[in-house]
PDB file of C-alpha atoms in Angstrom:
ATOM      1  CA  MET Z1110     -43.439 -19.947  48.465  1.00  0.00           C
ATOM      2  CA  SER Z1111     -40.266 -19.390  50.509  1.00  0.00           C
ATOM      3  CA  TRP Z1112     -36.748 -18.862  49.191  1.00  0.00           C
ATOM      4  CA  ASN Z1113     -35.812 -22.335  50.273  1.00  0.00           C
ATOM      5  CA  ASP Z1114     -38.658 -23.796  48.181  1.00  0.00           C
ATOM      6  CA  PHE Z1115     -37.713 -21.596  45.204  1.00  0.00           C
ATOM      7  CA  PHE Z1116     -34.058 -22.684  45.198  1.00  0.00           C
ATOM      8  CA  SER Z1117     -35.075 -26.332  45.283  1.00  0.00           C
ATOM      9  CA  SER Z1118     -37.755 -25.983  42.556  1.00  0.00           C
ATOM     10  CA  GLN Z1119     -37.512 -26.897  38.876  1.00  0.00           C
ATOM     11  CA  LEU Z1120     -37.985 -23.249  37.884  1.00  0.00           C
ATOM     12  CA  PHE Z1121     -34.685 -22.327  39.553  1.00  0.00           C
ATOM     13  CA  GLY Z1122     -32.942 -25.145  37.652  1.00  0.00           C
ATOM     14  CA  VAL Z1123     -34.411 -23.933  34.373  1.00  0.00           C
ATOM     15  CA  ILE Z1124     -33.256 -20.362  35.049  1.00  0.00           C
ATOM     16  CA  ILE Z1125     -29.735 -21.493  35.960  1.00  0.00           C
ATOM     17  CA  GLY Z1126     -29.600 -23.739  32.856  1.00  0.00           C
ATOM     18  CA  ALA Z1127     -30.721 -20.882  30.607  1.00  0.00           C
ATOM     19  CA  LEU Z1128     -28.134 -18.514  32.091  1.00  0.00           C
ATOM     20  CA  MET Z1129     -25.361 -21.068  31.670  1.00  0.00           C
ATOM     21  CA  THR Z1130     -26.380 -21.838  28.087  1.00  0.00           C
ATOM     22  CA  GLY Z1131     -26.558 -18.127  27.234  1.00  0.00           C
ATOM     23  CA  GLY Z1132     -23.181 -17.482  28.847  1.00  0.00           C
ATOM     24  CA  PHE Z1133     -21.477 -20.323  27.010  1.00  0.00           C
ATOM     25  CA  THR Z1134     -23.064 -19.259  23.722  1.00  0.00           C
ATOM     26  CA  TRP Z1135     -21.844 -15.699  24.246  1.00  0.00           C
ATOM     27  CA  LEU Z1136     -18.334 -16.932  25.114  1.00  0.00           C
ATOM     28  CA  LEU Z1137     -18.166 -19.179  22.054  1.00  0.00           C
ATOM     29  CA  ASP Z1138     -19.375 -16.342  19.815  1.00  0.00           C
ATOM     30  CA  CYS Z1139     -16.659 -14.053  21.186  1.00  0.00           C
ATOM     31  CA  LEU Z1140     -13.969 -16.672  20.631  1.00  0.00           C
ATOM     32  CA  ARG Z1141     -15.211 -17.413  17.103  1.00  0.00           C
ATOM     33  CA  TYR Z1142     -15.269 -13.686  16.266  1.00  0.00           C
ATOM     34  CA  LYS Z1143     -11.668 -13.265  17.437  1.00  0.00           C
ATOM     35  CA  ARG Z1144     -10.549 -16.315  15.452  1.00  0.00           C
ATOM     36  CA  GLU Z1145     -12.329 -15.158  12.281  1.00  0.00           C
ATOM     37  CA  ARG Z1146     -10.983 -11.627  12.667  1.00  0.00           C
ATOM     38  CA  LYS Z1147      -7.441 -12.929  13.052  1.00  0.00           C
ATOM     39  CA  ALA Z1148      -7.861 -15.144   9.966  1.00  0.00           C
ATOM     40  CA  HIS Z1149      -9.218 -12.177   7.991  1.00  0.00           C
ATOM     41  CA  ILE Z1150      -6.269  -9.977   8.922  1.00  0.00           C
ATOM     42  CA  GLN Z1151      -3.865 -12.815   8.111  1.00  0.00           C
ATOM     43  CA  GLN Z1152      -5.445 -13.199   4.664  1.00  0.00           C
ATOM     44  CA  LYS Z1153      -5.244  -9.450   4.026  1.00  0.00           C
ATOM     45  CA  ARG Z1154      -1.577  -9.445   5.059  1.00  0.00           C
ATOM     46  CA  GLU Z1155      -0.800 -12.295   2.682  1.00  0.00           C
ATOM     47  CA  GLU Z1156      -2.444 -10.442  -0.208  1.00  0.00           C
ATOM     48  CA  LEU Z1157      -0.701  -7.203   0.754  1.00  0.00           C
ATOM     49  CA  TYR Z1158       2.724  -8.789   0.999  1.00  0.00           C
ATOM     50  CA  ILE Z1159       2.318 -10.355  -2.435  1.00  0.00           C
ATOM     51  CA  GLN Z1160       1.430  -6.936  -3.833  1.00  0.00           C
ATOM     52  CA  ALA Z1161       4.391  -5.337  -2.020  1.00  0.00           C
ATOM     53  CA  CYS Z1162       6.824  -7.807  -3.575  1.00  0.00           C
ATOM     54  CA  HIS Z1163       5.285  -7.180  -6.975  1.00  0.00           C
ATOM     55  CA  VAL Z1164       5.630  -3.406  -6.565  1.00  0.00           C
ATOM     56  CA  LEU Z1165       9.262  -3.686  -5.470  1.00  0.00           C
ATOM     57  CA  MET Z1166      10.125  -5.974  -8.376  1.00  0.00           C
ATOM     58  CA  GLU Z1167       8.437  -3.627 -10.875  1.00  0.00           C
ATOM     59  CA  HIS Z1168      10.178  -0.696  -9.239  1.00  0.00           C
ATOM     60  CA  ASP Z1169      13.534  -2.434  -9.548  1.00  0.00           C
ATOM     61  CA  LYS Z1170      12.884  -3.411 -13.166  1.00  0.00           C
ATOM     62  CA  TYR Z1171      12.042   0.116 -14.266  1.00  0.00           C
ATOM     63  CA  CYS Z1172      14.814   1.736 -12.267  1.00  0.00           C
ATOM     64  CA  ARG Z1173      17.311  -0.678 -13.805  1.00  0.00           C
ATOM     65  CA  ASP Z1174      16.258   0.598 -17.232  1.00  0.00           C
ATOM     66  CA  HIS Z1175      16.645   4.138 -15.873  1.00  0.00           C
ATOM     67  CA  GLU Z1176      12.976   4.917 -16.368  1.00  0.00           C
ATOM     68  CA  TRP Z1177      10.378   5.943 -13.856  1.00  0.00           C
ATOM     69  CA  PRO Z1178       6.958   5.434 -15.365  1.00  0.00           C
ATOM     70  CA  LYS Z1179       3.833   6.806 -13.786  1.00  0.00           C
ATOM     71  CA  LYS Z1180       2.626   3.220 -13.325  1.00  0.00           C
ATOM     72  CA  CYS Z1181       5.249   2.467 -10.640  1.00  0.00           C
ATOM     73  CA  LYS Z1182       4.429   5.576  -8.672  1.00  0.00           C
ATOM     74  CA  GLU Z1183       0.715   4.805  -8.860  1.00  0.00           C
ATOM     75  CA  MET Z1184       1.308   1.215  -7.715  1.00  0.00           C
ATOM     76  CA  PHE Z1185       3.423   2.414  -4.814  1.00  0.00           C
ATOM     77  CA  ASN Z1186       0.898   5.072  -3.761  1.00  0.00           C
ATOM     78  CA  GLU Z1187      -1.997   2.631  -4.034  1.00  0.00           C
ATOM     79  CA  LEU Z1188      -0.257   0.271  -1.646  1.00  0.00           C
ATOM     80  CA  GLN Z1189       0.519   2.891   1.022  1.00  0.00           C
ATOM     81  CA  GLY Z1190      -2.887   2.853   2.698  1.00  0.00           C
ATOM     82  CA  LYS Z1191      -2.990  -0.921   2.874  1.00  0.00           C
ATOM     83  CA  MET Z1192       0.538  -1.052   4.280  1.00  0.00           C
ATOM     84  CA  LEU Z1193      -0.451   1.349   7.057  1.00  0.00           C
ATOM     85  CA  ILE Z1194      -3.416  -0.794   8.074  1.00  0.00           C
ATOM     86  CA  TYR Z1195      -2.407  -4.412   7.572  1.00  0.00           C
ATOM     87  CA  ALA Z1196       1.394  -4.620   7.587  1.00  0.00           C
ATOM     88  CA  SER Z1197       3.349  -5.125  10.765  1.00  0.00           C
ATOM     89  CA  LYS Z1198       5.584  -2.278  11.888  1.00  0.00           C
ATOM     90  CA  LYS Z1199       8.722  -4.226  11.025  1.00  0.00           C
ATOM     91  CA  ILE Z1200       7.602  -5.068   7.497  1.00  0.00           C
ATOM     92  CA  TYR Z1201       6.266  -1.545   6.965  1.00  0.00           C
ATOM     93  CA  LYS Z1202       9.638  -0.009   7.832  1.00  0.00           C
ATOM     94  CA  GLN Z1203      11.565  -2.522   5.711  1.00  0.00           C
ATOM     95  CA  TYR Z1204       9.300  -1.897   2.720  1.00  0.00           C
ATOM     96  CA  TYR Z1205       9.769   1.868   2.757  1.00  0.00           C
ATOM     97  CA  ALA Z1206      13.492   1.607   3.456  1.00  0.00           C
ATOM     98  CA  LEU Z1207      13.914  -0.761   0.528  1.00  0.00           C
ATOM     99  CA  ASP Z1208      11.858   1.440  -1.780  1.00  0.00           C
ATOM    100  CA  THR Z1209      13.859   4.519  -0.790  1.00  0.00           C
ATOM    101  CA  GLU Z1210      17.088   2.632  -1.335  1.00  0.00           C
ATOM    102  CA  ILE Z1211      16.006   1.504  -4.791  1.00  0.00           C
ATOM    103  CA  CYS Z1212      15.214   5.094  -5.784  1.00  0.00           C
ATOM    104  CA  SER Z1213      18.386   6.606  -4.388  1.00  0.00           C
ATOM    105  CA  VAL Z1214      20.750   3.922  -5.662  1.00  0.00           C
ATOM    106  CA  TYR Z1215      19.477   3.941  -9.219  1.00  0.00           C
ATOM    107  CA  ALA Z1216      19.378   7.738  -9.337  1.00  0.00           C
ATOM    108  CA  LYS Z1217      23.138   7.791  -8.696  1.00  0.00           C
ATOM    109  CA  MET Z1218      24.027   5.090 -11.200  1.00  0.00           C
ATOM    110  CA  LYS Z1219      24.614   6.331 -14.738  1.00  0.00           C
ATOM    111  CA  SER Z1220      26.052   3.384 -16.641  1.00  0.00           C
ATOM    112  CA  LYS Z1221      24.086   0.306 -17.510  1.00  0.00           C
ATOM    113  CA  LYS Z1222      26.793  -1.925 -15.994  1.00  0.00           C
ATOM    114  CA  GLN Z1223      26.549  -0.150 -12.623  1.00  0.00           C
ATOM    115  CA  ARG Z1224      22.758  -0.446 -12.678  1.00  0.00           C
ATOM    116  CA  GLU Z1225      22.990  -4.196 -13.415  1.00  0.00           C
ATOM    117  CA  GLU Z1226      25.428  -4.729 -10.542  1.00  0.00           C
ATOM    118  CA  MET Z1227      23.191  -2.821  -8.163  1.00  0.00           C
ATOM    119  CA  SER Z1228      20.191  -4.717  -9.470  1.00  0.00           C
ATOM    120  CA  ASN Z1229      21.696  -7.964  -8.177  1.00  0.00           C
ATOM    121  CA  GLN Z1230      22.258  -6.426  -4.754  1.00  0.00           C
ATOM    122  CA  ILE Z1231      18.727  -5.019  -4.687  1.00  0.00           C
ATOM    123  CA  ALA Z1232      17.325  -8.397  -5.780  1.00  0.00           C
ATOM    124  CA  ASP Z1233      19.090  -9.994  -2.802  1.00  0.00           C
ATOM    125  CA  LYS Z1234      17.560  -7.407  -0.474  1.00  0.00           C
ATOM    126  CA  VAL Z1235      14.102  -7.960  -1.963  1.00  0.00           C
ATOM    127  CA  GLU Z1236      14.585 -11.701  -1.380  1.00  0.00           C
ATOM    128  CA  ALA Z1237      15.564 -11.043   2.244  1.00  0.00           C
ATOM    129  CA  PHE Z1238      12.474  -8.853   2.572  1.00  0.00           C
ATOM    130  CA  ALA Z1239      10.325 -11.651   1.139  1.00  0.00           C
ATOM    131  CA  SER Z1240      11.892 -14.081   3.622  1.00  0.00           C
ATOM    132  CA  ALA Z1241      11.012 -11.744   6.492  1.00  0.00           C
ATOM    133  CA  MET Z1242       7.419 -11.627   5.247  1.00  0.00           C
ATOM    134  CA  ARG Z1243       7.254 -15.429   4.946  1.00  0.00           C
ATOM    135  CA  LYS Z1244       8.636 -15.777   8.459  1.00  0.00           C
ATOM    136  CA  GLU Z1245       6.045 -13.358   9.833  1.00  0.00           C
ATOM    137  CA  LEU Z1246       3.246 -15.223   8.056  1.00  0.00           C
ATOM    138  CA  GLY Z1247       4.530 -18.556   9.347  1.00  0.00           C
ATOM    139  CA  ILE Z1248       5.238 -19.976   5.888  1.00  0.00           C
ATOM    140  CA  LYS Z1249       7.921 -22.643   6.029  1.00  0.00           C
ATOM    141  CA  GLY Z1250       9.592 -24.826   3.448  1.00  0.00           C
ATOM    142  CA  VAL Z1251       9.551 -22.276   0.617  1.00  0.00           C
ATOM    143  CA  LEU Z1252      12.903 -21.590  -1.000  1.00  0.00           C
TER     144      LEU Z1252
END
């Protein structure tokens, strides 16, 4: 059998068909993996951002009352590892800046009236932070 006969035989067609099918299957598997991985990370970010808002609101609530329970510190520390992995750099920096600001502002305020006034300003900043998270996640039409 010569090369000319081989290239014109059915066996060559079967080999080419198998290679094409295998290649397309591999390509589709790669694309599906990337899509599923992206969806998984998106879901983790959504869960993380909900937890981050909850932690900041709890933090604000307890600081307003001029208390710092162990619970808030534990919640904050528990979230640190997740923030490092799943949060974007922008959100990560905003989260820690906001948390630091909450701590420093309420530590300086002695009267309840001052703490209430600052609480409104902090609430506005937490809302802006939540808006930045919604924008990053592509959530529209909320608030």
